[in-house]
Coordinates of C-alpha atoms in Angstrom, one line a residue:
Chain A
M27 CA -0.3 0.0 -0.2
P28 CA 1.8 2.8 -1.0
D29 CA 2.5 5.9 1.5
L30 CA -1.1 8.5 1.0
S31 CA 0.2 11.1 2.9
D32 CA 3.1 11.1 0.0
L33 CA 0.8 10.1 -3.1
V34 CA -1.1 13.3 -2.0
S35 CA 1.8 15.6 -1.7
R36 CA 3.2 14.1 -5.2
A37 CA -0.7 15.1 -6.5
R38 CA -0.7 18.6 -5.2
E39 CA 2.8 19.4 -6.7
G40 CA 1.8 18.2 -10.0
S41 CA 2.6 14.7 -10.9
P42 CA 0.7 13.5 -13.0
R43 CA 1.4 10.3 -12.2
A44 CA 0.2 10.6 -8.6
V45 CA -2.9 12.0 -9.7
A46 CA -3.3 9.5 -12.1
Q47 CA -2.9 6.3 -9.0
L48 CA -5.5 8.3 -6.9
V49 CA -8.0 8.4 -9.3
S50 CA -7.1 4.8 -10.0
M51 CA -7.7 4.3 -6.6
V52 CA -11.1 6.1 -6.4
E53 CA -11.8 4.3 -9.3
D54 CA -11.4 0.8 -7.4
G55 CA -13.3 1.8 -4.6
G56 CA -11.1 0.1 -2.3
P57 CA -11.2 0.6 2.2
A58 CA -8.2 3.2 1.2
V59 CA -10.9 5.4 -0.1
R60 CA -12.1 6.6 3.0
E61 CA -8.1 7.1 4.0
L62 CA -8.0 9.0 0.7
A63 CA -10.8 11.8 1.3
A64 CA -9.6 12.8 4.9
E65 CA -6.0 13.2 2.9
L66 CA -7.9 15.1 0.6
A67 CA -10.4 17.5 2.1
P68 CA -8.4 19.9 3.2
H69 CA -7.6 20.7 -0.3
A70 CA -10.3 20.7 -2.2
G71 CA -12.9 23.3 -3.1
H72 CA -11.2 25.3 -5.4
A73 CA -11.7 23.6 -8.8
L74 CA -14.4 24.8 -11.5
V75 CA -16.4 22.2 -12.1
V76 CA -18.0 22.4 -15.8
G77 CA -19.9 18.9 -17.0
L78 CA -20.6 18.3 -20.5
T79 CA -23.3 16.4 -22.0
G80 CA -25.7 15.4 -24.8
S81 CA -26.2 11.9 -27.2
P82 CA -23.9 10.6 -29.1
G83 CA -22.9 11.8 -31.9
V84 CA -23.0 15.9 -31.2
G85 CA -19.2 16.1 -30.7
K86 CA -19.0 15.9 -27.3
S87 CA -14.7 14.6 -26.9
T88 CA -13.7 17.1 -29.9
T89 CA -15.6 20.1 -27.7
T90 CA -14.1 18.8 -24.7
S91 CA -10.4 18.8 -26.7
A92 CA -10.8 22.1 -27.7
L93 CA -12.2 24.2 -24.4
V94 CA -8.9 22.5 -23.0
G95 CA -7.2 24.3 -25.7
E96 CA -9.0 27.6 -25.0
L97 CA -8.7 27.6 -21.2
R98 CA -5.3 26.5 -21.2
R99 CA -4.5 29.5 -23.8
S100 CA -6.6 31.5 -20.5
G101 CA -3.8 30.7 -18.3
R102 CA -5.6 28.2 -16.4
R103 CA -4.8 24.4 -15.2
V104 CA -7.2 21.7 -16.4
G105 CA -8.6 18.2 -15.5
V106 CA -10.8 16.3 -17.7
L107 CA -12.7 13.6 -16.3
A108 CA -14.6 11.0 -19.1
V109 CA -17.1 8.9 -17.3
D110 CA -17.8 5.5 -19.5
P111 CA -21.0 4.2 -17.6
S112 CA -19.4 0.5 -18.7
S113 CA -22.1 -0.4 -20.7
P114 CA -21.4 -3.4 -23.0
F115 CA -23.2 -1.9 -25.9
T116 CA -21.4 1.7 -26.1
G117 CA -19.7 0.8 -29.1
G118 CA -16.9 2.3 -30.6
A119 CA -17.0 5.9 -30.3
L120 CA -15.8 6.2 -26.9
L121 CA -12.3 4.4 -27.9
G122 CA -12.0 6.5 -30.9
D123 CA -12.8 10.1 -29.6
R124 CA -10.1 9.1 -26.8
V125 CA -7.4 9.7 -29.4
R126 CA -8.5 13.3 -30.3
M127 CA -7.4 14.3 -26.5
A128 CA -4.1 12.9 -27.5
E129 CA -3.1 16.7 -28.4
H130 CA -2.8 18.0 -24.9
A131 CA -1.4 14.1 -23.8
T132 CA 2.0 15.5 -22.9
D133 CA 1.0 18.8 -21.2
P134 CA 1.6 19.5 -17.8
G135 CA -1.0 21.6 -16.9
V136 CA -3.8 19.2 -18.2
F137 CA -4.7 16.0 -16.4
I138 CA -6.7 13.3 -18.1
R139 CA -8.5 10.5 -16.4
S140 CA -11.6 8.7 -17.8
M141 CA -13.5 6.9 -15.3
A142 CA -15.3 3.5 -15.8
T143 CA -18.2 3.1 -12.8
R144 CA -19.8 -0.2 -13.3
G145 CA -19.0 -2.3 -9.7
H146 CA -17.5 1.3 -7.9
L147 CA -19.1 0.8 -4.1
G148 CA -21.5 3.9 -3.7
G149 CA -22.0 3.8 -8.0
L150 CA -21.4 6.9 -10.4
S151 CA -21.9 10.2 -7.8
A152 CA -20.0 9.1 -4.3
A153 CA -17.2 8.2 -7.3
A154 CA -17.3 11.3 -9.2
P155 CA -17.2 13.5 -6.9
Q156 CA -14.0 11.8 -5.3
A157 CA -11.9 11.7 -8.5
L158 CA -13.0 15.5 -8.9
R159 CA -11.0 16.1 -5.8
V160 CA -8.3 14.8 -6.3
L161 CA -7.5 16.7 -9.6
D162 CA -9.3 19.6 -7.2
A163 CA -5.9 19.2 -4.7
A164 CA -3.8 19.2 -7.9
G165 CA -3.9 22.8 -8.2
C166 CA -7.1 22.3 -11.2
D167 CA -8.5 25.6 -11.9
V168 CA -11.1 24.2 -13.7
V169 CA -12.6 20.5 -14.2
L170 CA -14.2 19.2 -17.4
V171 CA -16.5 16.1 -16.9
E172 CA -17.5 14.9 -20.0
T173 CA -19.9 11.8 -19.8
V174 CA -20.6 9.5 -22.3
G175 CA -23.7 7.6 -23.9
V176 CA -27.1 8.1 -22.6
G177 CA -28.9 7.5 -19.4
Q178 CA -29.7 8.3 -15.9
S179 CA -25.9 7.8 -14.5
E180 CA -25.5 11.1 -17.2
V181 CA -27.8 13.1 -15.0
E182 CA -26.5 12.4 -12.1
V183 CA -23.0 13.3 -13.0
V184 CA -24.4 16.5 -14.3
A185 CA -25.9 17.2 -11.3
L186 CA -22.5 17.6 -9.7
A187 CA -20.6 20.0 -11.7
D188 CA -21.4 23.7 -10.9
T189 CA -22.2 24.7 -14.6
T190 CA -23.5 22.6 -17.3
V191 CA -22.9 22.5 -20.8
V192 CA -25.4 20.2 -22.8
L193 CA -24.4 19.9 -26.5
L194 CA -26.9 19.3 -29.2
A195 CA -26.3 18.8 -32.8
P196 CA -28.4 19.2 -36.1
G197 CA -30.5 15.9 -37.8
M198 CA -29.8 13.9 -34.6
G199 CA -32.9 14.2 -33.2
D200 CA -35.2 15.8 -35.8
G201 CA -37.1 18.3 -33.2
I202 CA -37.5 16.2 -30.3
Q203 CA -33.8 16.6 -28.4
A204 CA -34.3 19.8 -26.9
T205 CA -38.2 19.7 -26.0
K206 CA -37.7 16.6 -24.2
A207 CA -38.2 17.1 -20.2
G208 CA -35.0 17.6 -18.4
I209 CA -33.0 19.0 -20.9
L210 CA -33.8 23.1 -20.2
E211 CA -33.8 22.1 -16.6
I212 CA -30.2 21.0 -16.3
A213 CA -28.6 23.6 -19.1
D214 CA -26.4 26.4 -17.7
V215 CA -25.3 26.6 -21.5
F216 CA -26.1 25.1 -25.0
G217 CA -24.1 24.1 -27.7
V218 CA -25.1 23.7 -30.4
N219 CA -22.1 21.8 -32.3
K220 CA -21.5 21.0 -36.2
A221 CA -23.5 24.6 -36.7
D222 CA -22.3 24.4 -40.1
R223 CA -24.4 22.0 -41.0
E224 CA -28.0 22.1 -42.7
G225 CA -30.3 22.2 -39.4
A226 CA -28.4 23.9 -37.2
E227 CA -30.8 27.2 -37.2
A228 CA -33.5 24.9 -36.9
T229 CA -31.9 23.2 -33.7
V230 CA -31.0 26.7 -31.8
R231 CA -34.5 28.2 -32.8
E232 CA -36.0 24.7 -31.6
I233 CA -33.6 25.3 -27.7
E234 CA -35.0 29.3 -27.9
N235 CA -38.8 28.0 -28.1
A236 CA -38.3 25.5 -25.4
M237 CA -37.0 28.0 -23.2
A238 CA -39.3 30.1 -24.2
M239 CA -42.2 28.1 -22.3
G240 CA -40.2 26.6 -19.4
R241 CA -40.0 28.1 -16.1
R242 CA -37.1 27.7 -14.2
G243 CA -38.5 28.8 -10.6
T244 CA -39.6 32.2 -9.4
G245 CA -36.9 35.2 -8.4
P246 CA -33.7 36.4 -10.8
Q247 CA -33.0 33.5 -13.3
W248 CA -29.8 32.8 -15.3
R249 CA -31.3 32.1 -18.9
A250 CA -28.9 29.6 -20.6
P251 CA -27.4 30.9 -23.8
V252 CA -26.5 29.1 -27.1
V253 CA -23.4 29.7 -28.6
R254 CA -23.3 28.3 -32.0
T255 CA -19.6 25.7 -32.4
V256 CA -17.9 23.9 -35.1
A257 CA -15.9 22.5 -32.7
S258 CA -13.6 20.1 -34.9
A259 CA -12.3 23.2 -36.4
G260 CA -12.3 25.5 -33.2
R261 CA -14.8 27.7 -34.1
G262 CA -17.2 29.0 -31.5
I263 CA -15.2 27.7 -28.8
D264 CA -14.0 30.9 -27.2
E265 CA -17.8 32.2 -27.1
L266 CA -18.5 29.0 -25.0
L267 CA -16.2 29.3 -22.0
A268 CA -17.4 33.1 -22.5
A269 CA -20.7 31.7 -21.7
I270 CA -19.5 29.3 -19.1
D271 CA -17.2 31.7 -17.5
A272 CA -20.4 34.1 -17.4
H273 CA -22.3 31.4 -15.9
R274 CA -20.0 31.5 -13.4
A275 CA -19.5 34.9 -12.2
W276 CA -23.6 35.1 -12.6
M277 CA -24.0 32.5 -9.5
D278 CA -21.2 34.6 -7.5
A279 CA -22.9 37.7 -8.3
H280 CA -26.5 36.3 -6.8
G281 CA -24.6 34.5 -4.0
R282 CA -24.8 31.4 -5.1
G283 CA -21.2 30.4 -6.1
D284 CA -21.4 27.5 -3.9
E285 CA -24.0 25.9 -4.9
G286 CA -22.9 23.1 -6.9
R287 CA -19.9 22.6 -4.1
R288 CA -23.1 21.6 -1.7
R289 CA -25.1 20.0 -3.9
R290 CA -22.3 18.5 -4.9
A291 CA -21.2 17.2 -1.4
R292 CA -24.9 16.2 -0.6
A293 CA -25.1 13.9 -3.1
E294 CA -21.5 12.2 -2.3
I295 CA -22.5 11.9 1.4
E296 CA -25.8 10.5 0.6
A297 CA -24.8 7.6 -1.9
I298 CA -21.6 6.7 0.6
A299 CA -24.1 6.4 3.4
L300 CA -26.7 4.2 0.5
A301 CA -23.5 2.7 -0.2
D302 CA -22.4 1.7 3.0
L303 CA -26.3 0.7 3.6
R304 CA -26.2 -2.2 0.4
A305 CA -23.1 -3.3 1.6
Q306 CA -25.0 -4.1 5.1
L307 CA -27.8 -5.5 2.6
R308 CA -25.3 -7.3 0.3
A309 CA -22.8 -9.4 3.2
V310 CA -26.9 -11.0 4.4
S311 CA -27.5 -11.6 0.6
G312 CA -24.7 -13.9 0.4
S313 CA -26.2 -16.3 2.6
A314 CA -29.2 -18.8 2.3
A315 CA -32.0 -16.5 3.8
L316 CA -31.9 -14.5 0.0
D317 CA -31.8 -17.4 -1.8
T318 CA -34.9 -18.8 0.5
L319 CA -37.0 -15.6 0.4
A320 CA -36.9 -15.5 -3.7
G321 CA -37.8 -18.6 -4.0
E322 CA -41.0 -18.0 -2.3
V323 CA -41.4 -15.5 -4.2
A324 CA -40.8 -16.9 -7.4
T325 CA -43.3 -19.8 -6.6
G326 CA -45.6 -16.9 -5.7
G327 CA -45.7 -17.6 -2.0
L328 CA -44.9 -14.4 -0.9
D329 CA -45.1 -11.2 -2.3
P330 CA -41.5 -9.5 -2.9
F331 CA -42.5 -6.9 -0.1
V332 CA -43.1 -8.8 2.4
A333 CA -39.6 -10.5 1.7
A334 CA -37.6 -7.2 1.6
D335 CA -39.1 -6.1 5.2
R336 CA -37.9 -10.1 6.3
L337 CA -34.5 -9.6 4.4
R338 CA -34.2 -5.9 6.4
S339 CA -35.3 -7.5 9.8
A340 CA -32.9 -9.8 9.1
A341 CA -29.5 -7.0 7.8
E342 CA -30.8 -5.3 10.7
V343 CA -29.9 -8.6 13.5
D344 CA -26.7 -8.9 11.6
G345 CA -25.5 -5.8 11.0
G346 CA -26.0 -5.3 14.8
Chain B
M22 CA -58.2 4.5 -5.4
P23 CA -59.7 1.7 -7.5
D24 CA -60.8 -1.6 -6.1
L25 CA -57.7 -3.4 -6.4
S26 CA -59.1 -7.0 -6.6
D27 CA -60.8 -6.3 -9.5
L28 CA -58.6 -5.1 -11.0
V29 CA -56.9 -7.2 -11.1
S30 CA -59.6 -9.7 -11.8
R31 CA -60.6 -7.4 -14.9
A32 CA -56.4 -7.8 -15.6
R33 CA -56.3 -12.1 -16.1
E34 CA -59.6 -11.6 -18.0
G35 CA -57.5 -10.0 -20.8
S36 CA -58.6 -6.4 -20.5
P37 CA -56.0 -4.1 -21.6
R38 CA -57.4 -1.1 -19.8
A39 CA -56.7 -2.7 -16.3
V40 CA -53.8 -4.6 -17.3
A41 CA -52.6 -0.5 -18.3
Q42 CA -53.9 0.6 -15.6
L43 CA -52.1 -1.9 -13.4
V44 CA -48.4 -1.0 -15.0
S45 CA -49.0 2.6 -14.5
M46 CA -49.5 2.1 -10.8
V47 CA -46.6 0.4 -11.0
E48 CA -44.6 2.7 -12.7
D49 CA -45.8 5.4 -10.3
G50 CA -44.5 3.3 -7.3
G51 CA -47.0 4.6 -4.5
P52 CA -48.3 3.0 -1.6
A53 CA -50.7 1.1 -3.4
V54 CA -47.8 -1.0 -5.1
R55 CA -47.5 -2.8 -2.3
E56 CA -51.2 -4.2 -1.8
L57 CA -50.6 -4.8 -5.7
A58 CA -48.1 -7.2 -4.8
A59 CA -49.8 -9.3 -2.6
E60 CA -53.0 -9.4 -5.0
L61 CA -50.5 -10.5 -8.2
A62 CA -48.2 -13.3 -6.3
P63 CA -50.2 -16.1 -6.9
H64 CA -51.1 -15.8 -10.0
A65 CA -47.5 -14.4 -11.1
G66 CA -44.6 -17.5 -12.8
H67 CA -45.7 -18.2 -16.0
A68 CA -44.7 -16.6 -18.2
L69 CA -41.6 -16.3 -19.9
V70 CA -39.5 -13.5 -19.8
V71 CA -37.4 -12.3 -23.3
G72 CA -34.8 -9.7 -22.9
L73 CA -33.6 -7.8 -26.3
T74 CA -31.0 -5.4 -25.9
G75 CA -28.5 -3.4 -28.1
S76 CA -27.0 -0.7 -28.7
P77 CA -29.3 2.3 -30.9
G78 CA -30.1 1.9 -34.2
V79 CA -29.8 -2.4 -34.6
G80 CA -33.4 -2.5 -35.2
K81 CA -34.8 -3.0 -31.5
S82 CA -38.1 -2.2 -31.9
T83 CA -38.0 -3.4 -35.1
T84 CA -37.3 -6.9 -34.4
T85 CA -39.3 -7.2 -31.1
S86 CA -42.4 -6.3 -33.6
A87 CA -41.4 -9.0 -36.2
L88 CA -41.4 -11.4 -32.7
V89 CA -44.7 -10.4 -31.4
G90 CA -46.0 -11.3 -34.9
E91 CA -43.7 -14.5 -34.7
L92 CA -44.8 -15.3 -31.3
R93 CA -48.9 -14.2 -32.4
R94 CA -49.2 -16.9 -35.4
S95 CA -47.7 -19.9 -32.3
G96 CA -50.3 -18.9 -30.7
R97 CA -48.7 -17.5 -27.9
R98 CA -49.9 -14.3 -25.8
V99 CA -47.2 -12.0 -26.1
G100 CA -46.8 -8.8 -23.4
V101 CA -44.4 -6.1 -24.5
L102 CA -42.8 -3.9 -21.7
A103 CA -40.0 -1.3 -23.7
V104 CA -38.4 0.6 -20.7
D105 CA -36.8 3.7 -21.3
P106 CA -34.2 5.0 -18.6
S107 CA -35.7 8.5 -19.3
S108 CA -33.4 10.1 -20.6
P109 CA -33.6 13.5 -21.3
F110 CA -30.9 12.5 -24.4
T111 CA -32.7 10.1 -26.0
G112 CA -33.7 11.5 -28.8
G113 CA -35.7 10.7 -31.3
A114 CA -35.3 7.3 -32.0
L115 CA -38.1 6.2 -29.3
L116 CA -40.7 7.5 -30.2
G117 CA -40.2 7.4 -33.9
D118 CA -39.7 3.8 -33.4
R119 CA -42.9 2.7 -31.4
V120 CA -45.2 3.4 -34.3
R121 CA -43.7 0.4 -36.3
M122 CA -45.3 -1.4 -32.7
A123 CA -48.4 -0.2 -34.1
E124 CA -49.5 -3.0 -36.4
H125 CA -50.2 -5.0 -33.2
A126 CA -52.4 -2.7 -31.1
T127 CA -55.6 -3.4 -31.8
D128 CA -54.7 -7.6 -31.5
P129 CA -56.2 -8.6 -28.1
G130 CA -53.4 -10.9 -27.5
V131 CA -51.3 -8.2 -27.2
F132 CA -49.9 -5.9 -24.5
I133 CA -47.8 -3.2 -25.1
R134 CA -47.2 -0.8 -22.5
S135 CA -43.6 0.7 -22.2
M136 CA -42.5 2.2 -18.8
A137 CA -40.3 4.8 -18.0
T138 CA -38.8 4.4 -15.0
R139 CA -36.8 7.8 -13.5
G140 CA -38.2 8.8 -10.2
H141 CA -39.5 5.1 -9.2
L142 CA -38.7 4.6 -5.7
G143 CA -37.0 1.4 -6.7
G144 CA -35.2 2.1 -9.9
L145 CA -35.7 -0.1 -12.6
S146 CA -34.7 -3.7 -11.3
A147 CA -38.0 -3.0 -8.2
A148 CA -40.8 -1.8 -11.2
A149 CA -40.0 -4.2 -14.1
P150 CA -40.2 -6.8 -12.3
Q151 CA -43.5 -5.9 -10.8
A152 CA -44.5 -4.8 -14.0
L153 CA -43.8 -7.8 -15.4
R154 CA -46.0 -9.5 -13.2
V155 CA -48.7 -8.0 -14.1
L156 CA -48.2 -8.7 -17.3
D157 CA -47.7 -12.4 -16.4
A158 CA -50.8 -12.4 -14.5
A159 CA -52.5 -11.3 -17.5
G160 CA -51.8 -13.9 -19.1
C161 CA -49.2 -13.5 -21.3
D162 CA -47.2 -16.6 -22.6
V163 CA -44.1 -14.6 -23.8
V164 CA -43.4 -11.6 -21.9
L165 CA -40.8 -9.7 -24.1
V166 CA -38.4 -6.8 -22.3
E167 CA -37.5 -4.4 -24.9
T168 CA -34.6 -2.2 -23.3
V169 CA -34.0 1.4 -24.8
G170 CA -30.0 2.9 -24.9
V171 CA -26.7 1.6 -23.2
G172 CA -25.4 2.2 -19.6
Q173 CA -26.3 0.3 -15.9
S174 CA -30.1 -0.2 -16.0
E175 CA -30.4 -1.7 -19.4
V176 CA -27.6 -4.3 -17.8
E177 CA -30.3 -4.6 -15.1
V178 CA -32.9 -5.4 -16.8
V179 CA -31.5 -8.1 -18.8
A180 CA -30.4 -10.0 -15.2
L181 CA -34.5 -9.9 -15.1
A182 CA -34.9 -11.9 -18.3
D183 CA -35.2 -15.9 -18.7
T184 CA -33.6 -15.4 -22.3
T185 CA -31.7 -12.6 -23.6
V186 CA -31.0 -11.9 -26.9
V187 CA -28.5 -9.1 -27.7
L188 CA -28.9 -7.4 -30.7
L189 CA -26.2 -6.6 -33.1
A190 CA -25.7 -4.6 -36.9
P191 CA -23.3 -4.4 -39.2
G192 CA -21.0 -1.1 -38.9
M193 CA -22.0 -0.3 -35.7
G194 CA -18.8 -0.8 -33.9
D195 CA -15.9 -1.5 -35.9
G196 CA -15.5 -4.6 -34.3
I197 CA -15.8 -3.2 -30.7
Q198 CA -19.3 -4.5 -29.8
A199 CA -19.1 -7.8 -29.6
T200 CA -15.4 -8.3 -27.8
K201 CA -16.6 -5.2 -24.7
A202 CA -16.4 -7.6 -22.1
G203 CA -20.2 -8.4 -20.8
I204 CA -21.5 -8.8 -24.0
L205 CA -20.9 -12.5 -24.0
E206 CA -22.0 -12.8 -20.4
I207 CA -25.7 -11.9 -21.0
A208 CA -26.4 -13.1 -24.6
D209 CA -28.7 -16.5 -24.3
V210 CA -29.0 -15.8 -28.3
F211 CA -27.4 -13.5 -30.6
G212 CA -29.1 -11.3 -33.4
V213 CA -27.6 -9.9 -36.0
N214 CA -29.7 -7.7 -38.2
K215 CA -29.7 -5.9 -41.3
A216 CA -28.2 -9.3 -42.2
D217 CA -28.6 -8.2 -46.0
R218 CA -25.9 -5.9 -45.3
E219 CA -22.4 -5.3 -45.7
G220 CA -20.0 -5.8 -42.7
A221 CA -22.9 -8.7 -41.9
E222 CA -20.7 -11.7 -41.9
A223 CA -18.0 -9.9 -40.2
T224 CA -19.7 -9.3 -37.3
V225 CA -21.0 -13.1 -37.2
R226 CA -17.4 -14.0 -37.5
E227 CA -16.7 -10.9 -34.7
I228 CA -19.0 -12.9 -32.6
E229 CA -17.7 -16.0 -33.2
N230 CA -13.8 -15.8 -32.3
A231 CA -14.9 -14.1 -28.9
M232 CA -17.1 -16.5 -28.0
A233 CA -14.8 -19.2 -28.8
M234 CA -12.1 -17.0 -27.0
G235 CA -14.7 -16.8 -23.8
R236 CA -15.2 -18.9 -21.0
R237 CA -18.9 -19.4 -19.2
G238 CA -18.2 -21.0 -15.8
T239 CA -17.5 -25.2 -15.8
G240 CA -20.1 -28.1 -16.4
P241 CA -22.8 -27.9 -19.1
Q242 CA -22.8 -24.7 -21.1
W243 CA -25.4 -23.5 -23.6
R244 CA -23.8 -22.0 -26.2
A245 CA -25.4 -19.1 -27.8
P246 CA -26.5 -19.4 -31.5
V247 CA -26.0 -16.5 -33.6
V248 CA -28.9 -15.6 -35.8
R249 CA -28.8 -13.5 -38.6
T250 CA -32.0 -11.1 -39.1
V251 CA -33.8 -8.8 -41.7
A252 CA -36.4 -7.3 -39.1
S253 CA -37.9 -4.9 -40.9
A254 CA -38.0 -7.4 -44.3
G255 CA -39.8 -10.2 -41.3
R256 CA -36.6 -12.6 -42.1
G257 CA -35.0 -14.7 -40.0
I258 CA -37.4 -14.2 -37.7
D259 CA -38.6 -17.7 -37.7
E260 CA -35.4 -18.6 -36.7
L261 CA -34.6 -16.0 -34.0
L262 CA -37.7 -17.4 -32.3
A263 CA -36.4 -20.7 -32.3
A264 CA -33.3 -19.7 -31.0
I265 CA -34.8 -18.5 -28.2
D266 CA -37.1 -21.3 -27.8
A267 CA -34.6 -23.8 -27.7
H268 CA -32.7 -21.8 -24.9
R269 CA -35.8 -22.5 -23.1
A270 CA -35.6 -26.2 -23.6
W271 CA -32.3 -26.4 -23.0
M272 CA -32.4 -24.6 -19.4
D273 CA -35.5 -27.0 -18.4
A274 CA -34.1 -30.0 -20.1
H275 CA -30.5 -28.9 -17.6
G276 CA -33.0 -28.5 -14.1
R277 CA -32.3 -24.9 -14.9
G278 CA -35.5 -23.7 -15.7
D279 CA -36.5 -21.5 -12.9
E280 CA -32.9 -20.0 -12.3
G281 CA -34.6 -16.3 -14.0
R282 CA -37.2 -16.4 -12.1
R283 CA -35.2 -17.0 -9.2
R284 CA -32.7 -14.0 -10.3
R285 CA -35.9 -11.8 -10.5
A286 CA -37.2 -12.3 -7.2
R287 CA -33.4 -12.0 -5.2
A288 CA -33.2 -8.6 -7.5
E289 CA -36.3 -7.5 -6.5
I290 CA -36.1 -8.5 -2.8
E291 CA -33.2 -6.3 -2.9
A292 CA -34.0 -3.4 -4.5
I293 CA -37.1 -3.2 -2.6
A294 CA -35.4 -3.2 0.5
L295 CA -32.7 -0.7 -1.3
A296 CA -35.0 0.9 -1.6
D297 CA -36.6 1.8 2.1
L298 CA -33.3 1.9 3.2
R299 CA -33.0 5.0 0.5
A300 CA -36.4 6.5 1.9
Q301 CA -35.4 6.4 5.0
L302 CA -32.4 8.0 4.7
R303 CA -34.0 10.4 2.1
A304 CA -36.4 11.4 5.0
V305 CA -32.9 12.7 6.9
S306 CA -31.7 14.1 4.3
G307 CA -34.9 16.7 4.4
S308 CA -34.1 17.8 7.1
A309 CA -31.1 20.1 8.2
A310 CA -28.6 18.0 9.1
L311 CA -28.1 16.5 5.5
D312 CA -27.1 20.3 4.5
T313 CA -24.7 21.2 7.4
L314 CA -23.2 18.2 7.0
A315 CA -22.8 19.1 3.1
G316 CA -21.8 22.9 3.7
E317 CA -18.7 21.0 5.9
V318 CA -17.5 19.2 3.5
A319 CA -18.0 21.5 0.5
T320 CA -15.4 24.0 2.5
G321 CA -13.6 21.2 3.4
G322 CA -13.5 21.1 6.9
L323 CA -15.1 17.4 6.9
D324 CA -14.3 14.6 4.8
P325 CA -17.5 12.4 3.4
F326 CA -16.9 9.2 4.6
V327 CA -17.6 10.5 8.4
A328 CA -20.2 13.3 6.8
A329 CA -21.5 10.0 5.9
D330 CA -21.2 8.3 9.1
R331 CA -22.9 11.0 10.7
L332 CA -26.2 10.9 8.3
R333 CA -26.7 7.0 8.9
S334 CA -26.4 7.5 12.4
A335 CA -29.1 10.6 12.6
A336 CA -31.5 8.1 10.3
E337 CA -31.1 5.3 12.4
V338 CA -32.1 7.2 15.4
D339 CA -35.2 8.5 13.6
G340 CA -36.2 5.6 11.8
G341 CA -36.8 4.0 15.5

C-alpha cells in the first residue's frame, strides 16, 4: 500500500503519475478511499466543475478537447474526467474519440482521466466527486466532466457540476432533443455543435422556443445562452468558454457561488451512506436467507415487499 | 382509489385497460404497489421473459415487433414491456420506433406497455419485475422486455430475463461491439440484424471469435447461437424465435428452468429493501442535518465518509 500522504503531496505538486494513481484508487473503491478522502478534504473546494453532456454523436469529445485548448490559452490548469458508464453496448465511439484528446496528453497543465463506474461501491455519485477532489487538490482551476452515452448516470454526473453544458447537433433528434423534459432544467449553457451543417439554425430555434415556454422557478433567473460551435475547426469555442465563465460570474454575483459544491457534497454523502447500507444488505444476500425468500417469491408463495421486510430485519439483526 | 382485487380480476380476464392501469400504478410507485404485489403474487410465475437489448440503431423495436408477430402465429399471448431509461437525451428514435409496434396495438392477444423508470422508488430493478408480474398475471405466455439506450439500467433489465437476446448490426461498433466485456456473459442468443448489409458476416465472425475465446464457467454450457435477421423484412425471425425456444428447452432439460425467475425475485427483493433504506435516509436528508454536513464537506472541513457515518447515525435514531 502506497503512503497516502506522500501520494497526495506529489499530486498537489502536479505529478501526473500521482494524480493517475489516486484516481485509480477512487475508481477501485477499496478501503483506502476512506483514508484518501480525509487526506484530500482540506485541499478541496477550489476547482470549477463544468459538466459536458449530450447524445452520442454530437461531438462531446471534440468539444471537450477544444475547450481544454481554450482554457490553456487563458492560462488555466485543466482536469478532464471522462465518465464511461461501462456499458457493454457503448460501441466504438468512446475509444475512437479519446484519440482526439491526445494533443493535450503531454501538457503538464492538463490532467486527463477516464473513469469506468461499473462496480464502484457507491456508484457514479460517490466515485465522481472523489475523483473531482483529486483533480481539485492537484491544482486544477477547471475540471471538465464529460459523460458518454445516455441514461440516468449521465444526469447524475451533471448534477455534480457547477456549470452544465448541454451539447446538441443538427439532425440528431428531429425536433425532439431539446423539447424533451429534463434538458432545460439541467442546461446552464447550450452548445449547438456542427453549426455549419444544415438544420443548425432549426436546432437553435427549437432550444429557444422550448426555453421560452419553460420556467425555472421564481426569483432572478440565469438564462442559458445558446452558442454555435464547430468544435472540429475550433470555431465558437471562445464564445462557449465565455458563456461558461459568464454563468460562473452570475452565480457568484447572486450569492450562489457555492451551490454546485454543496449539491455535490450532498449527493456524495448520500451515495456513500447508501453504499454502506447496501453493503450491509449484501452481506445478508450472500447467505441462504435471500435465496430462500427469492424461491418463495418465484413460486408466488410470498410477495416481494414482505420478502424485502424480512430481508431488512435479517440485515438489522446481523448488522448489530 | 380503484378496487385492486377488481382491477386484478379484470386484468386476468384480459382487459387491456386494466392491465394498462396496473402497469401505470407500478410505474408511479405509490403506496398501492405494495398491496398490488400481494394481490398478484399467487398468479405469477408462468410467463417466459425474453430480454432484447443492443445499441441504439441495431433495430430493437423492429425486431421486437417482428417477434410479436411470430409469437402470435404460434398461438401465444404476448406482452411487450419497452423500458425507457428516461434520459432527456434519448433522442427521437424511441418515439419514432414505437410507431412500428402499432400493427399489434389492436390485437387482443398482445399487451404493449412502455415504462419510464426515472423517479421510481426502487429504480428499474424493482419496477420492472412488478410490471412483468402484471403482464404474467394477465395471461401472457411470453413477455418481451425491450430496453432502449445504453448503460447500467439496460444490464439490470437483462438480468431479469429468462432468455436474453443481444442484437447487433453490421458497421455499428467497428469490431468493438462484440468483444466488449459483458456482452458474452449476458447473451443467450445473438441476433445480427440488417444481415443483408455489408459487414454482416464480419459481425457474425466477430461474435463467434469472441465466444471461442470466452468461457462461461464449468459444467454443461449453453452455447449462444448467432441468428441472422432482416427484421424490417421479417426475415430470420422464425429462426430467432426457434433459438429462444431452444434456450428455454435447454434450461428446462438441465434443471435450470426457474433460474431466471429466482434471479428476478432476488433482484426485486434487494431493490425494494434498498429503496426502503433509501427512503429512510431521504427522510433525514430533507432535514437540516444533511445541509449542514454538506456545507462542512464543501468547505473541506469534513470528509464525506465521516459525514455519511453521521448521516446514517441520524437516520437510525430517527427511523427507530
